[in-house]
Amino acid sequence: RAKDSGRGQMRFYEPLMDEKIERTRDLGAEMQGALERGEFHLVFQPIFDLTGDRILSCETLLRWTNRRHGAISPAEFIPIAEDNGLIVAIGSWVIREACRIASSWPSDVTIAVNLSPIQLRSANLPTVIMNALAASGFAAERLELEVTESVLLEDIEASLAALDAINRLNVRTTLDDFGTGYSSLSYLTKFPFQTLKIDRSFIADLEQSPASVAIVQTVIELAAKLGMRTVAEGVETHAQLEQLRRTRCDAVQGFLLAHPMPASMVATMLAGDGVKALGRS
Ligand code: C2E
Ligand code: MG
Ligand code: MG
Ligand code: MG
């Protein structure tokens, strides 16, 4: 009897696994021609100063709408692209496209682009960046590349060398999702980041957890002492924003202020006289 129910579970379990494996294989195959078919596009999420009145930067977020599978989340397709190596070609396209689009924005607005660890350690990354800047006429100082904490622990020497190479081009680097990995605060002194982005899990806890308030406050103060700017990501409520104003981070990003949006809408917002994300007058 126990054996029967055991087999029953197996029969229930296997098709689900097969489906997931099949979808992964399918998406990997569809990804091959996706760039040529123009299935990728970029959206941009504005990053504001603490008043919420001024856009300082926009984060580039990749979107894929496949002819057969429809819209696929980057959380699903980026790992597949990293496995099959296509992340390098796709990521290069993202950098070129982001620079091209942002070159028509006001010159005090920067653009942030996410980098996969595989891209970071690919030998031709500096060339890709230089070509993107040259083709668009976009100033290196206005480009920021975001890498997550996990990247650094995988191969410290290679990551450090790659980040130095990026910084030598006058392109800035941001440590993304800070606090989710296992790196210690002392890592911050080893790596040449200009900006530290505090992970949204800490921001989400600000209202309920005095410990999170203390952590966020400490991280902001430490970053300032080390000469780094801080951005809080995932700001969803006014109470969180108020707390961040008290702890004085440099910039805020999240659904409260603006969702990721198409380039045309960013251009409209930037052209507007004095952006009012929070509808204040
Ligand atoms: P990320 O770099 O940490 O980007 C922030 C993610 O949080 C985005 O999800 C964004 O839409 C979402 N977000 C922004 N504000 C809020 C908020 O207030 N609340 C909540 N719950 N979420 C918020 P998205 O676009 O689905 O991207 C997910 C991840 O995929 C990114 O995390 C990044 O790691 C990766 N990704 C996206 N585009 C690229 C890319 O071009 N290249 C690489 N390598 N990775 C990318
Ligand atoms: Mg990011
Ligand atoms: Mg992030
Ligand atoms: Mg994140």
CSV table of C-alpha atoms and ligand atoms in Angstrom, one decimal:
chain,number,residue,atom,x,y,z
A,1,ARG,CA,0.0,0.0,0.0
A,2,ALA,CA,2.8,2.4,1.0
A,3,LYS,CA,4.6,1.3,-2.2
A,4,ASP,CA,1.5,2.1,-4.3
A,5,SER,CA,1.1,5.6,-2.9
A,6,GLY,CA,4.9,6.1,-3.4
A,7,ARG,CA,4.5,5.2,-7.0
A,8,GLY,CA,1.5,7.4,-7.3
A,9,GLN,CA,3.6,10.3,-6.1
A,10,MET,CA,6.3,9.5,-8.6
A,11,ARG,CA,3.9,9.5,-11.4
A,12,PHE,CA,2.6,12.9,-10.3
A,13,TYR,CA,6.1,14.3,-9.9
A,14,GLU,CA,7.8,13.1,-13.1
A,15,PRO,CA,5.6,14.9,-15.6
A,16,LEU,CA,6.1,18.2,-13.8
A,17,MET,CA,9.9,17.8,-13.9
A,18,ASP,CA,9.7,16.8,-17.5
A,19,GLU,CA,7.6,19.9,-18.3
A,20,LYS,CA,10.1,22.2,-16.6
A,21,ILE,CA,13.1,20.5,-18.4
A,22,GLU,CA,11.2,20.7,-21.7
A,23,ARG,CA,10.3,24.3,-21.3
A,24,THR,CA,14.0,25.2,-20.4
A,25,ARG,CA,15.2,23.3,-23.5
A,26,ASP,CA,12.5,25.0,-25.6
A,27,LEU,CA,13.4,28.5,-24.3
A,28,GLY,CA,17.1,27.8,-24.9
A,29,ALA,CA,16.3,26.9,-28.5
A,30,GLU,CA,14.0,29.8,-29.1
A,31,MET,CA,16.6,32.2,-27.6
A,32,GLN,CA,19.0,31.3,-30.5
A,33,GLY,CA,17.3,33.5,-33.1
A,34,ALA,CA,15.5,35.8,-30.7
A,35,LEU,CA,17.9,38.8,-31.0
A,36,GLU,CA,17.7,38.6,-34.9
A,37,ARG,CA,13.9,38.4,-34.7
A,38,GLY,CA,13.8,41.5,-32.5
A,39,GLU,CA,12.1,39.7,-29.6
A,40,PHE,CA,14.0,41.6,-26.9
A,41,HIS,CA,13.3,45.1,-25.7
A,42,LEU,CA,14.3,47.3,-22.9
A,43,VAL,CA,12.2,49.0,-20.2
A,44,PHE,CA,13.5,51.6,-17.8
A,45,GLN,CA,12.8,52.2,-14.1
A,46,PRO,CA,13.5,55.8,-12.9
A,47,ILE,CA,15.7,56.3,-9.8
A,48,PHE,CA,14.8,59.4,-7.9
A,49,ASP,CA,16.4,61.8,-5.4
A,50,LEU,CA,14.9,61.7,-1.9
A,51,THR,CA,12.3,64.3,-2.6
A,52,GLY,CA,11.0,62.2,-5.4
A,53,ASP,CA,11.0,65.2,-7.7
A,54,ARG,CA,14.1,64.6,-9.7
A,55,ILE,CA,15.1,61.6,-11.9
A,56,LEU,CA,18.8,60.9,-11.3
A,57,SER,CA,19.1,57.7,-13.3
A,58,CYS,CA,17.1,54.9,-14.9
A,59,GLU,CA,17.8,51.2,-14.5
A,60,THR,CA,17.6,49.2,-17.7
A,61,LEU,CA,15.5,46.0,-17.5
A,62,LEU,CA,15.5,43.4,-20.2
A,63,ARG,CA,12.2,42.0,-21.5
A,64,TRP,CA,11.7,39.0,-23.8
A,65,THR,CA,8.4,38.4,-25.7
A,66,ASN,CA,8.8,35.1,-27.6
A,67,ARG,CA,6.7,34.2,-30.7
A,68,ARG,CA,5.6,30.9,-29.1
A,69,HIS,CA,5.9,31.4,-25.3
A,70,GLY,CA,4.9,35.0,-25.0
A,71,ALA,CA,6.4,37.2,-22.2
A,72,ILE,CA,9.1,35.5,-20.2
A,73,SER,CA,10.5,37.0,-17.0
A,74,PRO,CA,14.3,37.7,-16.8
A,75,ALA,CA,14.3,35.7,-13.6
A,76,GLU,CA,13.6,32.7,-15.8
A,77,PHE,CA,15.5,33.4,-19.1
A,78,ILE,CA,18.7,35.0,-17.8
A,79,PRO,CA,19.8,31.8,-16.0
A,80,ILE,CA,19.1,29.9,-19.2
A,81,ALA,CA,21.1,32.5,-21.3
A,82,GLU,CA,24.0,32.1,-18.8
A,83,ASP,CA,23.9,28.3,-19.2
A,84,ASN,CA,24.0,28.4,-23.0
A,85,GLY,CA,26.4,31.3,-23.3
A,86,LEU,CA,24.0,33.6,-25.2
A,87,ILE,CA,24.1,36.0,-22.2
A,88,VAL,CA,27.3,37.6,-23.7
A,89,ALA,CA,25.6,38.4,-27.1
A,90,ILE,CA,22.3,39.5,-25.5
A,91,GLY,CA,24.1,41.5,-22.8
A,92,SER,CA,26.2,43.3,-25.4
A,93,TRP,CA,23.1,44.2,-27.2
A,94,VAL,CA,21.6,45.5,-24.0
A,95,ILE,CA,24.6,47.8,-23.4
A,96,ARG,CA,24.5,49.1,-26.9
A,97,GLU,CA,20.8,49.7,-26.9
A,98,ALA,CA,20.8,51.3,-23.5
A,99,CYS,CA,23.5,53.8,-24.5
A,100,ARG,CA,21.8,54.6,-27.8
A,101,ILE,CA,18.5,55.3,-26.0
A,102,ALA,CA,19.9,57.3,-23.1
A,103,SER,CA,22.0,59.4,-25.4
A,104,SER,CA,18.9,61.5,-26.1
A,105,TRP,CA,18.2,62.1,-22.4
A,106,PRO,CA,19.3,65.2,-20.5
A,107,SER,CA,23.0,65.1,-19.8
A,108,ASP,CA,22.6,65.0,-16.0
A,109,VAL,CA,20.6,61.7,-16.1
A,110,THR,CA,22.6,58.5,-16.0
A,111,ILE,CA,21.7,55.0,-17.0
A,112,ALA,CA,22.2,51.7,-15.1
A,113,VAL,CA,22.7,48.4,-16.9
A,114,ASN,CA,22.7,45.0,-15.2
A,115,LEU,CA,25.7,42.7,-15.9
A,116,SER,CA,25.7,38.9,-15.6
A,117,PRO,CA,28.8,37.4,-13.8
A,118,ILE,CA,29.6,35.7,-17.1
A,119,GLN,CA,29.6,39.0,-19.0
A,120,LEU,CA,31.7,40.6,-16.2
A,121,ARG,CA,34.4,38.0,-16.7
A,122,SER,CA,34.3,37.9,-20.5
A,123,ALA,CA,37.5,39.2,-22.0
A,124,ASN,CA,35.9,41.5,-24.6
A,125,LEU,CA,33.6,43.4,-22.1
A,126,PRO,CA,35.8,46.6,-22.2
A,127,THR,CA,35.7,46.5,-26.0
A,128,VAL,CA,31.9,46.0,-26.0
A,129,ILE,CA,31.5,49.0,-23.7
A,130,MET,CA,33.9,51.2,-25.7
A,131,ASN,CA,32.1,50.4,-28.9
A,132,ALA,CA,28.7,51.1,-27.4
A,133,LEU,CA,29.9,54.5,-26.1
A,134,ALA,CA,31.6,55.4,-29.4
A,135,ALA,CA,28.5,54.4,-31.6
A,136,SER,CA,26.1,56.4,-29.5
A,137,GLY,CA,28.3,59.3,-28.4
A,138,PHE,CA,27.2,58.6,-24.9
A,139,ALA,CA,29.5,59.8,-22.1
A,140,ALA,CA,31.2,57.0,-20.2
A,141,GLU,CA,30.6,58.9,-16.9
A,142,ARG,CA,26.8,58.5,-17.5
A,143,LEU,CA,26.9,54.7,-17.7
A,144,GLU,CA,26.7,52.6,-14.5
A,145,LEU,CA,27.0,48.8,-14.5
A,146,GLU,CA,25.3,46.8,-11.8
A,147,VAL,CA,26.7,43.6,-10.5
A,148,THR,CA,25.3,41.4,-7.7
A,149,GLU,CA,27.2,40.5,-4.6
A,150,SER,CA,27.3,36.8,-5.5
A,151,VAL,CA,29.5,37.6,-8.4
A,152,LEU,CA,32.3,38.8,-6.2
A,153,LEU,CA,32.6,35.6,-4.1
A,154,GLU,CA,32.8,33.3,-7.1
A,155,ASP,CA,36.2,34.6,-8.3
A,156,ILE,CA,37.5,37.5,-6.4
A,157,GLU,CA,40.6,38.2,-8.4
A,158,ALA,CA,38.9,38.0,-11.8
A,159,SER,CA,36.0,40.1,-10.6
A,160,LEU,CA,38.3,42.8,-9.2
A,161,ALA,CA,40.3,42.9,-12.4
A,162,ALA,CA,37.2,43.3,-14.5
A,163,LEU,CA,35.7,46.0,-12.3
A,164,ASP,CA,39.0,47.9,-12.4
A,165,ALA,CA,39.0,47.6,-16.2
A,166,ILE,CA,35.5,49.1,-16.3
A,167,ASN,CA,36.4,51.9,-13.9
A,168,ARG,CA,39.4,52.7,-16.1
A,169,LEU,CA,37.0,53.5,-18.9
A,170,ASN,CA,35.4,56.0,-16.5
A,171,VAL,CA,32.3,53.8,-16.4
A,172,ARG,CA,30.8,53.5,-12.9
A,173,THR,CA,30.0,50.3,-11.0
A,174,THR,CA,27.2,49.5,-8.6
A,175,LEU,CA,26.9,46.7,-6.1
A,176,ASP,CA,23.3,45.4,-6.7
A,177,ASP,CA,21.1,43.6,-4.2
A,178,PHE,CA,23.5,44.4,-1.3
A,179,GLY,CA,22.8,42.3,1.8
A,180,THR,CA,21.5,39.1,0.1
A,181,GLY,CA,24.8,37.4,-0.4
A,182,TYR,CA,27.4,36.2,2.0
A,183,SER,CA,30.0,38.9,1.6
A,184,SER,CA,31.1,40.8,4.7
A,185,LEU,CA,31.1,44.6,5.1
A,186,SER,CA,34.9,44.4,4.7
A,187,TYR,CA,34.4,43.4,1.0
A,188,LEU,CA,33.2,46.9,0.4
A,189,THR,CA,36.6,48.3,1.0
A,190,LYS,CA,38.2,45.8,-1.4
A,191,PHE,CA,36.0,46.5,-4.4
A,192,PRO,CA,35.9,49.8,-6.4
A,193,PHE,CA,32.1,50.4,-6.4
A,194,GLN,CA,30.8,54.0,-6.6
A,195,THR,CA,27.3,53.0,-5.6
A,196,LEU,CA,25.7,50.5,-3.3
A,197,LYS,CA,22.2,49.4,-3.9
A,198,ILE,CA,20.4,48.1,-0.8
A,199,ASP,CA,18.3,45.0,-1.5
A,200,ARG,CA,14.6,45.4,-1.4
A,201,SER,CA,14.2,42.7,1.3
A,202,PHE,CA,15.6,45.2,3.8
A,203,ILE,CA,13.4,48.0,2.5
A,204,ALA,CA,10.3,45.8,2.7
A,205,ASP,CA,11.1,45.2,6.4
A,206,LEU,CA,11.6,48.8,7.4
A,207,GLU,CA,8.1,49.3,8.8
A,208,GLN,CA,7.9,46.2,10.9
A,209,SER,CA,11.5,45.7,12.0
A,210,PRO,CA,13.6,48.0,14.0
A,211,ALA,CA,16.5,45.7,13.3
A,212,SER,CA,16.1,46.4,9.5
A,213,VAL,CA,16.1,50.1,10.2
A,214,ALA,CA,19.3,49.7,12.1
A,215,ILE,CA,20.9,47.7,9.4
A,216,VAL,CA,19.9,50.1,6.6
A,217,GLN,CA,21.1,53.0,8.6
A,218,THR,CA,24.4,51.4,9.3
A,219,VAL,CA,24.9,50.4,5.7
A,220,ILE,CA,24.2,54.0,4.5
A,221,GLU,CA,26.6,55.5,7.0
A,222,LEU,CA,29.3,53.0,6.2
A,223,ALA,CA,28.9,53.5,2.5
A,224,ALA,CA,29.1,57.3,3.0
A,225,LYS,CA,32.3,56.9,5.0
A,226,LEU,CA,33.8,54.8,2.2
A,227,GLY,CA,32.8,57.4,-0.4
A,228,MET,CA,29.9,55.4,-1.9
A,229,ARG,CA,26.4,56.6,-2.9
A,230,THR,CA,23.5,54.5,-1.7
A,231,VAL,CA,20.3,53.6,-3.6
A,232,ALA,CA,17.3,51.9,-1.9
A,233,GLU,CA,15.5,49.5,-4.2
A,234,GLY,CA,11.9,48.2,-3.9
A,235,VAL,CA,10.4,51.3,-2.2
A,236,GLU,CA,6.7,50.5,-2.2
A,237,THR,CA,5.2,52.7,0.6
A,238,HIS,CA,5.2,56.2,1.8
A,239,ALA,CA,6.3,55.0,5.3
A,240,GLN,CA,9.4,53.3,3.7
A,241,LEU,CA,10.2,56.5,1.9
A,242,GLU,CA,9.9,58.6,5.0
A,243,GLN,CA,12.2,56.2,6.9
A,244,LEU,CA,14.8,56.4,4.0
A,245,ARG,CA,14.6,60.2,4.1
A,246,ARG,CA,15.4,60.1,7.8
A,247,THR,CA,18.4,57.7,7.2
A,248,ARG,CA,19.4,59.8,4.3
A,249,CYS,CA,20.3,57.5,1.5
A,250,ASP,CA,21.1,59.2,-1.8
A,251,ALA,CA,18.4,57.8,-4.1
A,252,VAL,CA,15.3,55.7,-4.2
A,253,GLN,CA,13.7,53.3,-6.7
A,254,GLY,CA,10.5,51.3,-6.5
A,255,PHE,CA,6.9,50.9,-7.5
A,256,LEU,CA,5.8,53.8,-5.2
A,257,LEU,CA,7.8,56.2,-7.4
A,258,ALA,CA,7.7,54.6,-10.8
A,259,HIS,CA,7.3,51.2,-12.4
A,260,PRO,CA,9.6,50.1,-15.2
A,261,MET,CA,8.4,51.8,-18.4
A,262,PRO,CA,9.1,52.0,-22.2
A,263,ALA,CA,11.7,54.4,-23.4
A,264,SER,CA,9.1,56.7,-24.9
A,265,MET,CA,7.5,57.2,-21.5
A,266,VAL,CA,10.9,58.0,-19.9
A,267,ALA,CA,11.5,60.6,-22.5
A,268,THR,CA,8.2,62.2,-21.8
A,269,MET,CA,8.8,62.2,-18.0
A,270,LEU,CA,12.3,63.7,-18.5
A,271,ALA,CA,11.0,66.3,-20.9
A,272,GLY,CA,8.4,67.3,-18.3
A,273,ASP,CA,9.1,70.4,-16.3
A,274,GLY,CA,10.0,69.1,-12.9
A,275,VAL,CA,9.1,65.4,-12.6
A,276,LYS,CA,6.6,64.8,-9.7
A,277,ALA,CA,6.6,61.1,-9.1
A,278,LEU,CA,4.5,61.3,-6.0
A,279,GLY,CA,2.0,63.8,-7.5
A,280,ARG,CA,3.0,66.4,-5.0
A,281,SER,CA,2.6,70.0,-6.0
B,1,C2E,P1,17.4,43.7,-10.3
B,1,C2E,O1,18.6,44.2,-11.0
B,1,C2E,O2,17.6,43.8,-8.8
B,1,C2E,O3,16.2,44.7,-10.8
B,1,C2E,C1,15.2,45.1,-10.0
B,1,C2E,C2,14.0,44.2,-10.1
B,1,C2E,O4,13.0,44.6,-9.1
B,1,C2E,C3,13.2,44.4,-11.5
B,1,C2E,O5,12.6,43.1,-11.8
B,1,C2E,C4,12.2,45.4,-11.1
B,1,C2E,O6,11.0,45.4,-12.0
B,1,C2E,C5,11.8,45.0,-9.7
B,1,C2E,N1,11.3,46.1,-8.9
B,1,C2E,C6,11.5,47.4,-9.0
B,1,C2E,N2,10.8,48.1,-8.1
B,1,C2E,C7,10.2,47.2,-7.3
B,1,C2E,C8,9.3,47.3,-6.2
B,1,C2E,O7,9.0,48.4,-5.7
B,1,C2E,N3,8.8,46.1,-5.7
B,1,C2E,C9,9.1,44.9,-6.2
B,1,C2E,N4,8.6,43.8,-5.7
B,1,C2E,N5,9.9,44.8,-7.3
B,1,C2E,C10,10.4,45.9,-7.8
B,1,C2E,P2,12.8,42.4,-13.2
B,1,C2E,O8,12.7,43.5,-14.3
B,1,C2E,O9,11.8,41.3,-13.3
B,1,C2E,O10,14.3,41.9,-13.2
B,1,C2E,C11,14.6,40.9,-12.3
B,1,C2E,C12,16.1,40.7,-12.4
B,1,C2E,O11,16.5,40.2,-13.6
B,1,C2E,C13,16.9,41.9,-12.1
B,1,C2E,O12,17.0,42.2,-10.7
B,1,C2E,C14,18.3,41.5,-12.7
B,1,C2E,O13,19.0,40.8,-11.8
B,1,C2E,C15,17.8,40.6,-13.9
B,1,C2E,N6,17.9,41.4,-15.1
B,1,C2E,C16,17.0,42.3,-15.7
B,1,C2E,N7,17.5,42.8,-16.8
B,1,C2E,C17,18.7,42.3,-17.0
B,1,C2E,C18,19.7,42.5,-18.0
B,1,C2E,O14,19.6,43.2,-19.0
B,1,C2E,N8,20.9,41.7,-17.8
B,1,C2E,C19,21.1,40.9,-16.8
B,1,C2E,N9,22.2,40.2,-16.7
B,1,C2E,N10,20.2,40.7,-15.8
B,1,C2E,C20,19.0,41.4,-15.9
B,2,MG,MG,19.8,45.8,-10.9
B,3,MG,MG,18.6,45.1,-7.6
B,4,MG,MG,17.0,42.7,-6.9
